[in-house]
Tab-separated table of C-alpha atoms and ligand atoms in Angstrom:
chain	number	residue	atom	x	y	z
V	1	UNK	CA	12.507	30.195	105.200
V	2	UNK	CA	10.890	26.994	106.375
V	3	UNK	CA	10.028	24.388	103.846
V	4	UNK	CA	6.321	24.131	104.943
V	5	UNK	CA	3.578	25.821	102.973
V	6	UNK	CA	2.549	29.197	103.772
V	7	UNK	CA	-0.939	30.903	103.637
V	8	UNK	CA	-1.668	34.718	104.372
V	9	UNK	CA	-4.513	35.907	106.201
V	10	UNK	CA	-6.026	39.205	107.362
V	11	UNK	CA	-8.793	40.609	108.740
V	12	UNK	CA	-10.156	43.726	106.886
V	13	UNK	CA	-12.700	46.505	107.101
V	14	UNK	CA	-14.630	47.655	110.088
V	15	UNK	CA	-14.376	44.701	112.934
V	16	UNK	CA	-16.678	42.504	114.040
V	17	UNK	CA	-17.294	40.050	116.837
V	18	UNK	CA	-16.202	36.790	115.725
V	19	UNK	CA	-12.992	37.750	113.674
V	20	UNK	CA	-11.028	36.027	116.192
V	21	UNK	CA	-12.926	32.759	116.043
V	22	UNK	CA	-12.126	32.724	112.202
V	23	UNK	CA	-8.678	33.232	112.785
V	24	UNK	CA	-8.774	30.191	115.122
V	25	UNK	CA	-10.372	28.144	112.956
V	26	UNK	CA	-8.524	28.633	109.738
V	27	UNK	CA	-5.154	28.228	111.607
V	28	UNK	CA	-6.111	25.427	113.858
V	29	UNK	CA	-7.392	23.510	110.738
V	30	UNK	CA	-4.186	24.351	108.387
V	31	UNK	CA	-1.608	24.020	110.830
V	32	UNK	CA	-1.880	20.076	111.245
V	33	UNK	CA	-2.045	20.092	107.388
V	34	UNK	CA	1.231	21.330	107.027
V	35	UNK	CA	0.555	25.032	106.831
V	36	UNK	CA	2.066	28.002	108.528
V	37	UNK	CA	0.117	31.050	109.107
V	38	UNK	CA	1.035	34.376	107.975
V	39	UNK	CA	-1.133	36.776	109.819
V	40	UNK	CA	-0.970	40.257	108.099
V	41	UNK	CA	-1.672	43.399	110.570
V	42	UNK	CA	-4.118	45.789	109.934
V	43	UNK	CA	-5.680	44.501	106.884
V	44	UNK	CA	-4.061	44.985	103.482
V	45	UNK	CA	-2.237	47.570	104.936
V	46	UNK	CA	-0.114	45.095	106.574
V	47	UNK	CA	0.889	43.339	103.425
V	48	UNK	CA	1.983	46.502	101.854
V	49	UNK	CA	4.172	47.508	104.868
V	50	UNK	CA	5.238	44.184	105.241
V	51	UNK	CA	3.640	43.788	108.480
V	52	UNK	CA	3.108	40.327	109.638
V	53	UNK	CA	3.554	37.528	112.375
V	54	UNK	CA	3.380	33.962	112.070
V	55	UNK	CA	0.484	32.602	113.918
V	56	UNK	CA	1.126	29.683	116.133
V	57	UNK	CA	-1.340	27.091	117.507
V	58	UNK	CA	-0.633	29.154	120.863
V	59	UNK	CA	-1.271	32.401	119.413
V	60	UNK	CA	-4.871	31.045	118.191
V	61	UNK	CA	-5.533	29.652	121.719
V	62	UNK	CA	-7.893	31.651	124.124
V	63	UNK	CA	-9.167	33.860	121.395
V	64	UNK	CA	-12.415	32.391	120.624
V	65	UNK	CA	-14.538	34.470	123.119
V	66	UNK	CA	-12.529	37.817	122.350
V	67	UNK	CA	-14.253	40.553	120.363
V	68	UNK	CA	-12.049	42.426	117.778
V	69	UNK	CA	-9.204	41.088	116.059
V	70	UNK	CA	-5.827	40.067	117.436
V	71	UNK	CA	-4.269	41.073	113.731
V	72	UNK	CA	-5.971	44.579	113.750
V	73	UNK	CA	-7.442	45.835	110.835
V	74	UNK	CA	-8.308	49.085	108.873
V	75	UNK	CA	-10.996	50.390	106.727
V	76	UNK	CA	-9.454	53.325	104.837
V	77	UNK	CA	-6.559	51.657	103.441
V	78	UNK	CA	-6.934	50.415	99.724
V	79	UNK	CA	-3.621	49.439	98.028
V	80	UNK	CA	-4.723	50.276	94.735
V	81	UNK	CA	-5.432	53.640	95.426
V	82	UNK	CA	-3.093	54.497	98.560
V	83	UNK	CA	-2.040	57.473	100.116
V	84	UNK	CA	1.253	57.138	102.672
V	85	UNK	CA	0.148	58.326	105.934
V	86	UNK	CA	2.743	61.027	105.885
V	87	UNK	CA	0.891	62.475	102.936
V	88	UNK	CA	-2.703	62.256	104.587
V	89	UNK	CA	-3.133	65.878	105.351
V	90	UNK	CA	-1.931	67.211	102.100
V	91	UNK	CA	-4.803	69.032	100.301
V	92	UNK	CA	-3.165	67.991	96.684
V	93	UNK	CA	-2.278	64.340	97.872
V	94	UNK	CA	-3.010	61.840	94.881
V	95	UNK	CA	-3.677	58.212	95.566
V	96	UNK	CA	-1.063	56.001	94.002
V	97	UNK	CA	-1.310	52.027	92.943
V	98	UNK	CA	0.643	50.126	95.457
V	99	UNK	CA	-0.830	46.475	94.691
V	100	UNK	CA	2.409	45.308	92.921
V	101	UNK	CA	4.174	45.774	96.367
V	102	UNK	CA	1.582	43.689	97.887
V	103	UNK	CA	2.260	41.085	95.439
V	104	UNK	CA	5.982	41.100	95.871
V	105	UNK	CA	5.629	40.987	99.625
V	106	UNK	CA	3.186	37.807	99.330
V	107	UNK	CA	5.538	36.158	96.791
V	108	UNK	CA	8.815	37.154	99.163
V	109	UNK	CA	6.916	35.546	101.901
V	110	UNK	CA	6.107	32.653	99.909
V	111	UNK	CA	2.481	32.894	100.556
V	112	UNK	CA	0.508	30.450	98.286
V	113	UNK	CA	-2.854	32.637	98.828
V	114	UNK	CA	-4.531	35.010	101.056
V	115	UNK	CA	-7.655	34.179	103.068
V	116	UNK	CA	-9.348	37.769	103.252
V	117	UNK	CA	-11.689	37.972	106.420
V	118	UNK	CA	-13.898	40.963	105.271
V	119	UNK	CA	-17.075	42.758	104.183
V	120	UNK	CA	-17.917	44.234	100.470
V	121	UNK	CA	-15.171	46.510	100.325
V	122	UNK	CA	-12.434	44.232	101.352
V	123	UNK	CA	-13.779	41.152	99.266
V	124	UNK	CA	-14.000	43.644	96.227
V	125	UNK	CA	-10.313	44.130	96.861
V	126	UNK	CA	-9.445	40.474	96.869
V	127	UNK	CA	-11.484	40.327	93.586
V	128	UNK	CA	-8.958	43.067	92.253
V	129	UNK	CA	-5.806	41.153	93.225
V	130	UNK	CA	-7.142	38.145	91.892
V	131	UNK	CA	-8.095	39.289	88.563
V	132	UNK	CA	-5.693	41.961	88.028
V	133	UNK	CA	-2.591	40.618	89.905
V	134	UNK	CA	-3.335	36.908	90.074
V	135	UNK	CA	-3.121	36.445	93.454
V	136	UNK	CA	-4.894	33.361	94.974
V	137	UNK	CA	-7.614	34.485	97.589
V	138	UNK	CA	-10.490	32.829	99.733
V	139	UNK	CA	-13.001	34.832	101.454
V	140	UNK	CA	-14.725	34.835	104.600
V	141	UNK	CA	-18.012	36.939	104.804
V	142	UNK	CA	-17.634	39.423	107.799
V	143	UNK	CA	-19.770	42.307	108.563
V	144	UNK	CA	-22.557	43.471	111.234
V	145	UNK	CA	-24.499	44.884	108.475
V	146	UNK	CA	-25.220	41.486	106.802
V	147	UNK	CA	-25.559	43.217	103.513
V	148	UNK	CA	-22.830	40.857	101.937
V	149	UNK	CA	-24.473	38.949	98.767
V	150	UNK	CA	-24.568	35.166	98.275
V	151	UNK	CA	-24.689	34.368	101.855
V	152	UNK	CA	-28.005	34.570	103.807
V	153	UNK	CA	-26.083	35.723	106.896
V	154	UNK	CA	-22.162	37.046	107.714
V	155	UNK	CA	-20.782	36.731	111.128
V	156	UNK	CA	-20.803	39.690	113.351
V	157	UNK	CA	-24.724	40.200	112.673
V	158	UNK	CA	-26.163	37.974	115.376
V	159	UNK	CA	-23.890	39.889	118.114
V	160	UNK	CA	-24.929	43.290	116.774
V	161	UNK	CA	-28.911	42.401	116.521
V	162	UNK	CA	-28.328	41.096	120.593
V	163	UNK	CA	-26.539	44.364	121.425
V	164	UNK	CA	-29.066	46.621	119.819
V	165	UNK	CA	-31.881	44.375	121.386
V	166	UNK	CA	-30.438	44.627	124.902
V	167	UNK	CA	-30.208	48.424	124.590
V	168	UNK	CA	-33.629	48.567	123.183
V	169	UNK	CA	-34.992	47.005	126.123
V	170	UNK	CA	-33.347	49.226	128.237
V	171	UNK	CA	-34.615	52.246	126.779
V	172	UNK	CA	-38.318	50.773	126.895
V	173	UNK	CA	-38.251	51.010	130.245
V	174	UNK	CA	-36.995	54.800	130.788
V	175	UNK	CA	-39.242	55.800	127.861
V	176	UNK	CA	-42.375	54.224	129.660
V	177	UNK	CA	-41.321	56.036	133.106
V	178	UNK	CA	-41.058	59.377	131.149
V	179	UNK	CA	-43.676	58.706	128.528
V	180	UNK	CA	-41.285	59.901	126.003
V	181	UNK	CA	-40.351	59.215	122.384
V	182	UNK	CA	-36.798	57.197	122.203
V	183	UNK	CA	-34.981	57.437	118.832
V	184	UNK	CA	-32.558	54.814	118.722
V	185	UNK	CA	-29.872	54.787	115.833
V	186	UNK	CA	-28.339	51.668	114.671
V	187	UNK	CA	-25.560	51.090	112.282
V	188	UNK	CA	-26.453	50.314	108.286
V	189	UNK	CA	-25.441	52.626	106.160
V	190	UNK	CA	-27.135	51.085	102.968
V	191	UNK	CA	-28.805	48.124	104.199
V	192	UNK	CA	-31.446	47.981	107.065
V	193	UNK	CA	-30.797	44.302	108.132
V	194	UNK	CA	-30.024	45.233	111.897
V	195	UNK	CA	-32.637	48.160	112.388
V	196	UNK	CA	-35.123	45.610	111.008
V	197	UNK	CA	-34.140	42.622	113.386
V	198	UNK	CA	-33.197	44.623	116.395
V	199	UNK	CA	-36.357	46.774	115.773
V	200	UNK	CA	-38.549	43.371	115.501
V	201	UNK	CA	-36.802	41.787	118.377
V	202	UNK	CA	-36.955	44.995	120.763
V	203	UNK	CA	-40.564	45.803	120.043
V	204	UNK	CA	-39.815	49.047	118.006
V	205	UNK	CA	-43.108	50.890	117.456
V	206	UNK	CA	-41.607	52.696	114.121
V	207	UNK	CA	-38.510	51.187	111.960
V	208	UNK	CA	-36.944	53.358	109.606
V	209	UNK	CA	-34.830	51.662	106.923
V	210	UNK	CA	-32.088	52.940	104.106
V	211	UNK	CA	-34.380	50.760	101.507
V	212	UNK	CA	-38.012	52.317	102.598
V	213	UNK	CA	-38.301	56.164	102.108
V	214	UNK	CA	-40.132	57.464	104.683
V	215	UNK	CA	-41.787	60.826	105.815
V	216	UNK	CA	-41.994	62.342	108.922
V	217	UNK	CA	-45.651	63.232	108.336
V	218	UNK	CA	-46.393	59.475	108.119
V	219	UNK	CA	-44.528	58.837	111.317
V	220	UNK	CA	-45.932	61.477	113.160
V	221	UNK	CA	-49.665	60.639	112.329
V	222	UNK	CA	-48.606	57.045	113.807
V	223	UNK	CA	-47.119	58.590	116.749
V	224	UNK	CA	-50.308	60.648	117.393
V	225	UNK	CA	-52.630	57.746	116.799
V	226	UNK	CA	-50.531	55.802	119.543
V	227	UNK	CA	-50.860	58.626	122.083
V	228	UNK	CA	-54.623	58.810	121.203
V	229	UNK	CA	-55.069	55.016	122.021
V	230	UNK	CA	-53.582	55.880	125.161
V	231	UNK	CA	-50.213	54.517	124.550
V	232	UNK	CA	-47.702	57.329	126.473
V	233	UNK	CA	-44.260	56.147	124.962
V	234	UNK	CA	-43.018	54.843	121.730
V	235	UNK	CA	-39.548	53.395	120.306
V	236	UNK	CA	-38.475	54.459	117.058
V	237	UNK	CA	-35.605	52.292	115.723
V	238	UNK	CA	-33.332	54.118	112.999
V	239	UNK	CA	-30.832	53.066	110.768
V	240	UNK	CA	-27.949	55.475	110.512
V	241	UNK	CA	-28.514	55.162	106.594
V	242	UNK	CA	-32.285	56.074	106.406
V	243	UNK	CA	-32.883	59.038	104.411
V	244	UNK	CA	-34.390	62.352	105.929
V	245	UNK	CA	-36.099	64.242	103.103
V	246	UNK	CA	-34.407	61.807	100.723
V	247	UNK	CA	-30.892	62.786	101.911
V	248	UNK	CA	-28.471	60.840	104.207
V	249	UNK	CA	-27.764	62.546	107.506
V	250	UNK	CA	-23.741	62.813	107.288
V	251	UNK	CA	-21.745	63.567	110.586
V	252	UNK	CA	-18.715	64.481	108.843
V	253	UNK	CA	-16.530	64.146	105.744
V	254	UNK	CA	-12.937	62.451	106.060
V	255	UNK	CA	-10.350	63.798	103.777
V	256	UNK	CA	-8.302	61.369	101.641
V	257	UNK	CA	-10.364	58.342	102.446
V	258	UNK	CA	-11.578	55.815	100.103
V	259	UNK	CA	-14.575	55.901	102.244
V	260	UNK	CA	-14.967	59.586	102.991
V	261	UNK	CA	-18.659	60.104	104.469
V	262	UNK	CA	-19.355	59.169	108.243
V	263	UNK	CA	-23.061	59.072	108.733
V	264	UNK	CA	-24.512	59.765	111.844
V	265	UNK	CA	-27.109	62.279	113.768
V	266	UNK	CA	-30.356	60.941	112.159
V	267	UNK	CA	-31.955	59.892	115.243
V	268	UNK	CA	-31.301	63.758	116.660
V	269	UNK	CA	-33.340	64.965	113.829
V	270	UNK	CA	-36.200	62.558	114.014
V	271	UNK	CA	-36.472	63.170	117.726
V	272	UNK	CA	-36.528	66.891	117.246
V	273	UNK	CA	-39.163	66.540	114.581
V	274	UNK	CA	-41.468	64.526	116.764
V	275	UNK	CA	-41.009	66.850	119.791
V	276	UNK	CA	-41.571	69.929	117.513
V	277	UNK	CA	-44.504	68.335	115.809
V	278	UNK	CA	-46.606	66.621	118.397
V	279	UNK	CA	-45.168	68.187	121.481
V	280	UNK	CA	-44.277	64.620	122.669
V	281	UNK	CA	-40.821	64.660	124.568
V	282	UNK	CA	-38.106	62.924	122.707
V	283	UNK	CA	-34.803	61.812	123.123
V	284	UNK	CA	-32.168	60.195	120.836
V	285	UNK	CA	-29.431	57.871	121.536
V	286	UNK	CA	-27.075	56.634	119.062
V	287	UNK	CA	-25.650	53.215	119.727
V	288	UNK	CA	-22.492	53.545	117.417
V	289	UNK	CA	-19.716	51.389	117.939
V	290	UNK	CA	-20.950	49.421	121.009
V	291	UNK	CA	-22.768	47.360	118.100
V	292	UNK	CA	-19.712	46.329	117.011
V	293	UNK	CA	-17.317	45.616	120.213
V	294	UNK	CA	-17.109	42.881	122.533
V	295	UNK	CA	-17.397	39.300	122.897
V	296	UNK	CA	-19.392	37.618	119.872
V	297	UNK	CA	-22.510	35.575	120.797
V	298	UNK	CA	-22.525	31.885	120.734
V	299	UNK	CA	-24.208	31.736	117.358
V	300	UNK	CA	-21.546	34.295	115.936
V	301	UNK	CA	-18.573	31.906	117.435
V	302	UNK	CA	-20.241	28.780	115.730
V	303	UNK	CA	-21.042	30.800	112.408
V	304	UNK	CA	-17.573	32.005	112.263
V	305	UNK	CA	-16.095	28.530	113.362
V	306	UNK	CA	-17.673	26.997	110.400
V	307	UNK	CA	-16.880	29.956	108.131
V	308	UNK	CA	-13.298	29.535	109.211
V	309	UNK	CA	-13.176	25.515	108.832
V	310	UNK	CA	-14.951	26.215	105.481
V	311	UNK	CA	-12.169	28.423	104.242
V	312	UNK	CA	-9.417	26.137	105.338
V	313	UNK	CA	-11.063	23.286	103.434
V	314	UNK	CA	-10.996	25.494	100.364
V	315	UNK	CA	-7.569	26.205	100.732
V	316	UNK	CA	-6.630	22.521	101.147
V	317	UNK	CA	-8.713	22.008	98.019
V	318	UNK	CA	-7.053	24.868	95.967
V	319	UNK	CA	-10.639	26.292	95.323
V	320	UNK	CA	-8.996	29.886	95.068
V	321	UNK	CA	-11.711	32.750	94.472
V	322	UNK	CA	-14.139	31.308	96.757
V	323	UNK	CA	-15.753	32.723	99.856
V	324	UNK	CA	-17.592	30.389	102.836
V	325	UNK	CA	-21.155	31.304	102.777
V	326	UNK	CA	-24.374	30.317	104.758
V	327	UNK	CA	-27.212	29.149	102.374
V	328	UNK	CA	-30.410	27.537	103.509
V	329	UNK	CA	-29.148	26.481	106.576
V	330	UNK	CA	-25.938	24.885	105.207
V	331	UNK	CA	-22.075	26.176	104.946
V	332	UNK	CA	-21.224	26.250	101.661
V	333	UNK	CA	-18.918	28.193	99.200
V	334	UNK	CA	-19.928	30.709	96.520
V	335	UNK	CA	-17.603	32.827	93.766
V	336	UNK	CA	-15.992	35.904	95.533
V	337	UNK	CA	-17.407	37.481	92.399
V	338	UNK	CA	-20.880	36.963	93.203
V	339	UNK	CA	-20.734	38.044	96.786
V	340	UNK	CA	-19.634	41.639	95.689
V	341	UNK	CA	-21.714	41.809	92.594
V	342	UNK	CA	-24.319	43.847	94.459
V	343	UNK	CA	-25.331	44.768	98.144
V	344	UNK	CA	-28.025	42.507	99.836
V	345	UNK	CA	-30.456	45.086	100.745
V	346	UNK	CA	-34.102	44.494	102.923
V	347	UNK	CA	-37.007	43.926	100.219
V	348	UNK	CA	-40.048	45.732	101.187
V	349	UNK	CA	-41.738	42.392	100.924
V	350	UNK	CA	-39.243	40.972	103.385
V	351	UNK	CA	-41.258	38.332	105.572
V	352	UNK	CA	-40.361	40.209	108.550
V	353	UNK	CA	-41.620	43.505	107.481
V	354	UNK	CA	-44.695	41.967	106.420
V	355	UNK	CA	-45.034	40.485	109.796
V	356	UNK	CA	-44.074	43.790	111.323
V	357	UNK	CA	-46.481	45.728	109.441
V	358	UNK	CA	-49.286	43.210	110.109
V	359	UNK	CA	-48.886	43.810	113.812
V	360	UNK	CA	-49.106	47.502	113.277
V	361	UNK	CA	-45.219	48.326	113.274
V	362	UNK	CA	-44.888	51.667	111.181
V	363	UNK	CA	-41.919	51.952	108.591
V	364	UNK	CA	-42.891	55.589	107.685
V	365	UNK	CA	-44.250	54.806	104.347
D	1	F6P	O1	-19.541	48.469	108.006
D	1	F6P	C1	-19.950	48.373	109.196
D	1	F6P	C2	-20.314	49.752	109.709
D	1	F6P	O2	-20.493	49.236	111.058
D	1	F6P	C3	-21.222	50.456	109.191
D	1	F6P	O3	-22.746	50.214	109.425
D	1	F6P	C4	-20.815	52.069	109.831
D	1	F6P	O4	-21.339	52.800	108.940
D	1	F6P	C5	-19.543	51.754	109.491
D	1	F6P	O5	-19.119	50.440	109.716
D	1	F6P	C6	-18.896	52.558	110.568
D	1	F6P	O6	-17.225	52.429	110.846
D	1	F6P	P1	-15.942	53.210	111.064
D	1	F6P	O7	-16.872	54.077	111.954
D	1	F6P	O8	-15.183	52.285	111.697
D	1	F6P	O9	-15.850	54.042	110.036
């Protein structure tokens, strides 16, 4: 092994535009400071299975604009409760704790610490590694859902808002031509940031969020009024995590996953209700992973780069346990513990909600 210092890095959880920009910024800032960058593949799974590659300056070249992650990721593998792939389909498979194996591998590879680029679930795992196994971690806040606490924004969110807004613009013209109600489902399991921001940017008439209980009566009353005013189309933006009659709409349950519920289909149910109750022809569109794929916006490239640079500074300062964050217009660092203390949810008095309500947008409440 070389005598250089080594730092591990991984991308974990659902992918998100800007991951490569972070890898590039961390690596290109640390390599000149005498570090070797050990890039683990597929998130924590790569640590557990000893799958890694040393990321050279050349490997980090030309990736700024690429979506996804050159390292791969996984949002179903938790080393503290892991089921090996060959047992995944066993009905009686019991998860076991493989975290010590991860620690051994990090030690064996000489990694001084681990930079974890991830959302709430992945940062919670970092916290467990720090507290229970003394692994030194630095966090970088990723998620298109923007629901990580202690940072005003996460990278990937801007790109997802942009994608959803562009889709709403496209659906607007076809809604107008056919005089239909278009129900558009966006991602966001517990937090409605994406639905709120895309809904406002795309001129949604109705915006339904997980944080605001809604009733179909209120939604239909509102759409009926629009019809009476002579408005012949409507755009309904709905978060996948909005609850219909107080319940999530679940697409399917996945066996032996620590994240077993896949949400999906609420837009179809809302569209069917609108059609049945008002006789307004309605269509549903689920934007799904289109919101998460592809090249990051310039804003996300800059944010991700700044987050990565900050993470490198934290490594150099030995500020273990901290996560890069964006607060009040500045890059800063916050304890990972604070970031995972609770999810950052949309508050009913959020300024954007107050604005949208003031111009007549319906939230179904
Ligand atoms: O965490 C981001 C997110 O995009 C959620 O909004 C969504 O429910 C989830 O990931 C879906 O991820 P996957 O299809 O990879 O399980």
